């Protein structure tokens, strides 16, 4: 019998929908073609200098070199609490309602292990960030997808869940500002969610990875709603706010019981976030009002305006995102998202992400990321114009 190198839980993951596009992308790059990367949402400009300097000082201090404590560095937790107070106006207890983490993906994916028993239901948005579903599966839970569609501003209809699913549901993932649709959620929606979660005793995991990438009104936090801490956790990250994708620093805020369970899971999985990185996170949050951070938002705003007007001019139907650095584009009539993304790559050397990769309701759309300079966005639109769509 052959040695087992893959568990059933890994085998049960859905096929990787981007594999074919990935292969073609690599082939195009290897052939020296002028590929424009609008696929992955990874900022192209460096982390601001003041953050790099804070990290250098923190790494040089031997006090940061040992294992981090379970609940994380006190100064980071206090900086997080102060930032939430200033940004949203509410108070968090740094001892019990805040947990430093390695970005947001790590805790989003550990959460089902902390909360769910095998057979419990986890509700995930469709389209949505694929990590929600895979981590429910890893925990032995049952994934129930709910549609978010343009007709409802990409907000779910909370009355549409089946009673049988609600009875078993322990967890719902939400994500606003939303990847991939770029939708934002108003306060009234969160009020509805908190009342619904209380009625059905479902924990709300609201993914705020894009909380600070906005162009209009700053996005609302679910924790602003009275009583939200009884039913909700919110997942934050330095990743997109401060151009720190590789650094792996973020935090969770909200329900103290769920945070205690996450601490217990994490203490069996890792030994905390490098203390120097937590100090760096604190320095980043303390510098939140600096012009460099505002300049990042302005850069994405210019890119958004550039790509949206260029794509509209070539006849594509495009949303105009109020937040995130994604543009959600309707495929030309009769063309599915994989075919459209494939044509963009093979005929125009443009990498974009087919909406089907985020769930069946992502079909009919592709996503482009604003993570290249304006000149390249214009070039991409010019190449699309030359295609006969
Ligand atoms: C919706 C969403 N949530 C979470 C993440 C994870 O980001 P990080 O772990 O770097 O905070 C991403 C990254 O692209 C994302 O798009």
XYZ file of C-alpha atoms and ligand atoms in Angstrom:
405
model
C 0.000 0.000 0.000
C 1.356 3.415 -0.928
C 2.253 5.831 1.847
C -0.528 8.361 2.476
C 0.619 11.903 1.774
C -2.759 13.611 1.512
C -5.642 13.643 3.974
C -9.275 13.214 2.981
C -9.904 16.781 4.096
C -7.395 18.061 1.554
C -8.803 15.804 -1.153
C -12.270 17.199 -0.422
C -11.230 20.755 -1.360
C -12.783 21.934 -4.637
C -10.531 21.853 -7.724
C -8.325 24.906 -8.122
C -10.245 26.925 -10.684
C -7.385 29.208 -11.560
C -4.956 26.380 -12.431
C -5.361 26.692 -16.217
C -5.019 30.493 -16.130
C -1.988 30.168 -13.842
C -0.325 27.794 -16.282
C -0.959 30.119 -19.245
C 0.197 33.140 -17.235
C 3.495 31.441 -16.363
C 3.976 30.389 -19.998
C 3.355 33.973 -21.194
C 5.863 35.347 -18.672
C 8.434 32.691 -19.604
C 7.966 33.646 -23.281
C 8.818 37.254 -22.366
C 5.367 38.617 -23.192
C 4.422 42.059 -21.716
C 1.990 40.669 -19.149
C -0.093 43.138 -17.101
C -0.960 41.631 -13.719
C -4.434 42.605 -12.550
C -5.060 39.263 -10.882
C -3.845 39.074 -7.308
C -4.623 41.874 -4.829
C -1.085 42.504 -3.632
C -0.032 46.181 -3.404
C 2.819 47.083 -5.776
C 4.239 50.010 -3.794
C 6.472 49.548 -0.722
C 5.567 49.674 2.947
C 5.877 53.296 4.194
C 9.287 54.257 5.575
C 8.131 55.133 9.086
C 6.880 51.551 9.482
C 10.121 50.059 8.172
C 12.099 52.177 10.655
C 9.850 51.083 13.536
C 10.384 47.447 12.511
C 14.169 47.884 12.362
C 14.224 49.306 15.894
C 11.896 46.575 17.193
C 13.907 43.735 15.643
C 17.124 45.179 17.132
C 15.686 45.019 20.661
C 16.477 41.627 22.281
C 13.305 41.951 24.375
C 11.341 41.051 21.226
C 13.271 37.862 20.477
C 11.505 35.400 22.742
C 8.152 33.677 22.373
C 5.291 36.129 22.263
C 2.643 35.790 24.951
C -0.655 34.031 24.099
C -2.756 37.170 24.006
C -0.056 39.281 22.411
C 1.929 42.408 23.179
C 0.141 44.778 25.586
C 1.306 47.886 23.719
C -0.059 46.593 20.434
C -3.412 45.710 22.026
C -3.606 49.189 23.566
C -2.732 50.816 20.225
C -5.486 48.741 18.594
C -8.025 49.796 21.251
C -7.019 53.461 20.823
C -7.331 53.205 17.033
C -10.822 51.675 17.234
C -11.899 54.416 19.664
C -10.652 57.129 17.315
C -11.799 55.542 14.070
C -15.220 54.182 15.165
C -15.941 55.762 18.551
C -16.351 52.584 20.641
C -14.314 51.043 23.445
C -12.709 47.592 23.391
C -11.150 45.856 26.387
C -7.527 45.214 25.330
C -7.354 42.222 27.710
C -10.322 40.227 26.441
C -11.738 41.794 23.261
C -8.605 42.124 21.110
C -6.276 39.435 19.793
C -3.169 40.160 17.678
C -2.830 37.748 14.746
C -0.721 36.909 11.716
C -2.736 39.025 9.308
C -6.418 38.201 9.043
C -6.346 34.982 6.991
C -4.829 33.039 9.865
C -7.613 33.765 12.360
C -10.387 33.684 9.735
C -9.245 30.151 8.969
C -8.717 29.058 12.581
C -12.133 30.312 13.668
C -14.198 27.239 12.620
C -11.809 24.979 14.565
C -12.404 27.187 17.596
C -16.204 27.349 17.253
C -17.675 24.461 15.313
C -18.314 20.780 15.891
C -18.460 18.298 13.007
C -21.836 18.592 11.303
C -22.425 22.206 12.384
C -23.264 24.577 9.540
C -21.133 27.558 8.509
C -22.686 30.161 6.195
C -20.446 31.704 3.524
C -21.052 34.412 0.928
C -21.177 33.471 -2.764
C -19.154 34.992 -4.342
C -16.648 35.175 -1.490
C -13.050 34.806 -0.352
C -12.402 31.027 -0.747
C -10.759 30.649 2.699
C -14.114 30.798 4.537
C -15.437 27.611 2.934
C -12.192 25.637 3.083
C -11.676 26.363 6.779
C -15.235 25.260 7.636
C -14.536 22.055 5.722
C -11.239 21.539 7.573
C -13.154 21.759 10.865
C -15.619 19.073 9.700
C -18.432 21.601 9.309
C -20.974 21.795 6.503
C -20.676 24.764 4.148
C -23.915 26.484 3.136
C -23.404 29.236 0.582
C -25.704 32.233 0.382
C -25.892 34.441 -2.707
C -24.861 38.065 -2.714
C -26.013 39.713 -5.924
C -25.921 43.083 -7.656
C -29.715 43.370 -7.279
C -29.332 43.711 -3.479
C -26.092 45.716 -3.513
C -24.245 42.457 -2.737
C -25.846 42.285 0.727
C -27.436 38.939 1.674
C -31.148 38.468 2.235
C -31.107 37.257 5.843
C -34.707 36.023 5.560
C -33.807 33.627 2.766
C -31.933 31.012 4.861
C -33.600 27.618 5.278
C -34.805 26.932 8.825
C -33.034 23.546 8.772
C -29.695 25.285 8.022
C -30.281 27.992 10.609
C -30.900 25.382 13.295
C -27.408 23.971 12.756
C -25.639 27.238 11.889
C -22.898 28.333 14.301
C -21.084 30.836 12.144
C -21.661 33.280 9.279
C -18.856 34.970 7.379
C -19.453 38.461 6.053
C -16.936 40.672 4.277
C -17.441 44.398 3.749
C -15.818 46.219 2.045
C -16.183 43.144 -0.119
C -13.754 41.087 -2.096
C -14.449 40.472 -4.983
C -17.451 42.776 -5.599
C -16.113 45.908 -3.794
C -19.524 46.418 -2.117
C -19.747 48.279 1.203
C -22.339 47.697 3.935
C -24.392 50.450 5.590
C -24.957 50.611 9.341
C -28.631 49.598 8.903
C -27.483 46.293 7.445
C -25.268 45.568 10.442
C -28.171 46.406 12.783
C -30.237 43.823 10.947
C -27.368 41.293 11.121
C -26.865 41.745 14.880
C -30.598 41.250 15.600
C -30.686 38.208 13.280
C -27.543 36.690 14.853
C -28.981 37.144 18.321
C -32.253 35.501 17.305
C -30.534 32.487 15.734
C -27.477 32.377 18.022
C -25.006 32.479 15.132
C -21.576 34.071 15.523
C -20.872 36.732 12.891
C -17.321 36.812 11.512
C -17.070 40.137 9.667
C -13.910 40.384 7.554
C -12.604 43.988 7.562
C -9.382 43.350 5.614
C -10.251 46.356 3.384
C -11.575 48.649 6.130
C -9.142 51.459 5.255
C -9.090 51.212 1.459
C -12.006 53.534 0.773
C -12.776 56.538 -1.435
C -15.984 57.919 -0.002
C -17.293 57.667 3.567
C -15.097 55.497 5.826
C -16.667 52.016 6.129
C -18.755 51.323 9.247
C -17.713 48.627 11.761
C -20.311 46.055 12.875
C -19.055 46.628 16.442
C -20.581 50.124 16.307
C -24.017 48.488 16.684
C -25.230 48.237 20.298
C -24.870 44.665 21.562
C -22.721 43.572 18.589
C -19.981 42.256 20.874
C -22.445 39.592 22.080
C -22.553 38.026 18.627
C -19.730 39.349 16.442
C -16.034 39.254 15.762
C -14.364 41.587 13.306
C -11.107 40.661 11.525
C -8.632 43.457 10.797
C -5.283 43.565 9.058
C -2.315 45.864 8.506
C -1.931 44.146 5.133
C -3.899 46.452 2.817
C -4.093 49.525 5.053
C -0.326 49.928 5.305
C 0.949 47.960 2.255
C 2.163 45.186 4.546
C 1.022 41.979 2.806
C 4.209 40.049 3.514
C 4.617 41.167 7.113
C 1.720 39.128 8.535
C 0.227 41.308 11.193
C -3.416 41.977 12.029
C -5.933 41.422 14.811
C -9.391 40.235 15.810
C -11.798 42.402 17.813
C -15.120 41.673 19.495
C -16.757 38.768 21.330
C -14.588 37.805 24.339
C -15.717 34.159 24.446
C -14.863 33.517 20.800
C -11.529 35.326 21.273
C -10.702 33.066 24.246
C -11.398 30.026 22.031
C -9.176 31.445 19.293
C -6.399 31.949 21.870
C -6.756 28.286 22.889
C -6.595 27.092 19.260
C -3.683 29.372 18.438
C -1.688 28.326 21.490
C -1.795 24.788 20.083
C -0.874 25.895 16.566
C 1.632 28.740 16.838
C 3.436 30.717 19.501
C 2.028 34.117 18.707
C 3.018 36.929 16.365
C 6.721 37.941 16.541
C 6.764 40.675 19.192
C 8.809 42.963 16.931
C 6.037 42.689 14.358
C 3.397 43.528 16.959
C 5.387 46.621 17.961
C 5.565 47.510 14.268
C 1.792 47.093 14.008
C 1.406 49.481 16.951
C 3.676 52.043 15.252
C 1.678 51.706 12.019
C -1.628 52.321 13.827
C -0.143 55.259 15.749
C 0.905 56.736 12.372
C -2.491 56.126 10.781
C -3.122 59.860 10.231
C 0.184 60.439 8.461
C 0.137 61.785 4.907
C 1.748 58.590 3.513
C -1.357 56.606 4.438
C -3.731 59.171 2.940
C -1.529 59.185 -0.173
C -2.064 55.438 -0.600
C -5.830 55.949 -0.687
C -5.387 58.760 -3.198
C -3.223 56.536 -5.374
C -5.910 53.839 -5.486
C -8.576 56.476 -6.137
C -6.673 57.756 -9.186
C -6.175 54.217 -10.431
C -9.844 53.407 -9.886
C -10.936 56.470 -11.848
C -8.464 55.652 -14.595
C -9.482 51.989 -15.025
C -13.225 52.555 -14.613
C -13.352 55.324 -17.215
C -11.074 53.440 -19.615
C -13.114 50.216 -19.386
C -16.410 52.087 -19.644
C -15.086 53.823 -22.761
C -14.387 50.444 -24.391
C -17.987 49.402 -23.696
C -17.654 47.192 -20.605
C -20.113 47.390 -17.712
C -18.092 48.162 -14.600
C -18.925 48.998 -10.996
C -17.268 52.125 -9.593
C -15.886 50.869 -6.287
C -16.312 53.052 -3.215
C -13.804 50.853 -1.368
C -11.229 48.037 -1.880
C -8.829 48.016 -4.797
C -10.942 45.717 -6.960
C -13.037 46.471 -10.001
C -15.862 43.982 -10.660
C -16.588 43.848 -14.357
C -19.553 42.268 -16.119
C -18.479 39.845 -18.841
C -19.626 40.657 -22.391
C -23.014 39.063 -23.203
C -22.811 35.327 -23.747
C -19.213 34.977 -22.503
C -18.536 33.105 -19.259
C -15.930 34.353 -16.816
C -13.305 31.701 -17.513
C -13.546 32.223 -21.271
C -13.313 36.007 -20.858
C -10.301 35.791 -18.514
C -8.686 33.302 -20.882
C -9.158 35.611 -23.885
C -7.738 38.551 -21.946
C -4.661 36.510 -21.135
C -4.037 34.788 -24.455
C -5.032 37.681 -26.748
C -4.113 40.757 -24.670
C -1.566 39.512 -22.088
C -3.785 40.719 -19.238
C -4.210 38.643 -16.079
C -7.658 39.055 -14.497
C -9.550 36.744 -12.136
C -12.686 34.917 -13.344
C -15.624 35.477 -10.987
C -16.504 31.768 -10.922
C -13.414 31.247 -8.752
C -15.298 32.979 -5.896
C -18.420 30.808 -6.183
C -21.228 30.074 -8.669
C -22.755 33.557 -8.224
C -19.454 35.076 -9.340
C -20.153 33.717 -12.816
C -20.672 36.464 -15.385
C -17.977 38.719 -13.873
C -14.232 39.128 -13.763
C -12.194 40.974 -11.119
C -9.308 43.326 -11.818
C -7.002 44.588 -9.053
C -5.763 48.187 -9.012
C -2.278 47.082 -8.037
C -0.364 48.425 -11.046
C 0.365 52.062 -12.045
C -2.116 54.111 -14.083
C -0.077 53.858 -17.290
C -0.449 50.071 -17.195
C -4.167 50.327 -16.488
C -4.569 52.558 -19.524
C -2.476 50.174 -21.591
C -4.693 47.287 -20.433
C -7.821 49.161 -21.523
C -6.220 49.991 -24.888
C -5.412 46.319 -25.429
C -8.998 45.342 -24.521
C -10.284 47.884 -27.032
C -8.307 46.131 -29.766
C -10.044 42.834 -28.923
C -13.310 42.246 -30.722
C -15.539 41.715 -27.642
C -11.394 39.352 1.848
C -10.029 39.066 2.360
N -9.886 38.726 3.637
C -8.686 38.432 4.162
C -7.544 38.489 3.388
C -6.260 38.075 4.026
O -5.365 39.072 4.171
P -4.261 39.074 5.312
O -4.168 37.701 5.920
O -3.029 39.452 4.599
O -4.734 40.063 6.315
C -7.634 38.862 2.039
C -6.438 38.909 1.186
O -6.441 39.119 0.018
C -8.918 39.154 1.516
O -9.084 39.500 0.236
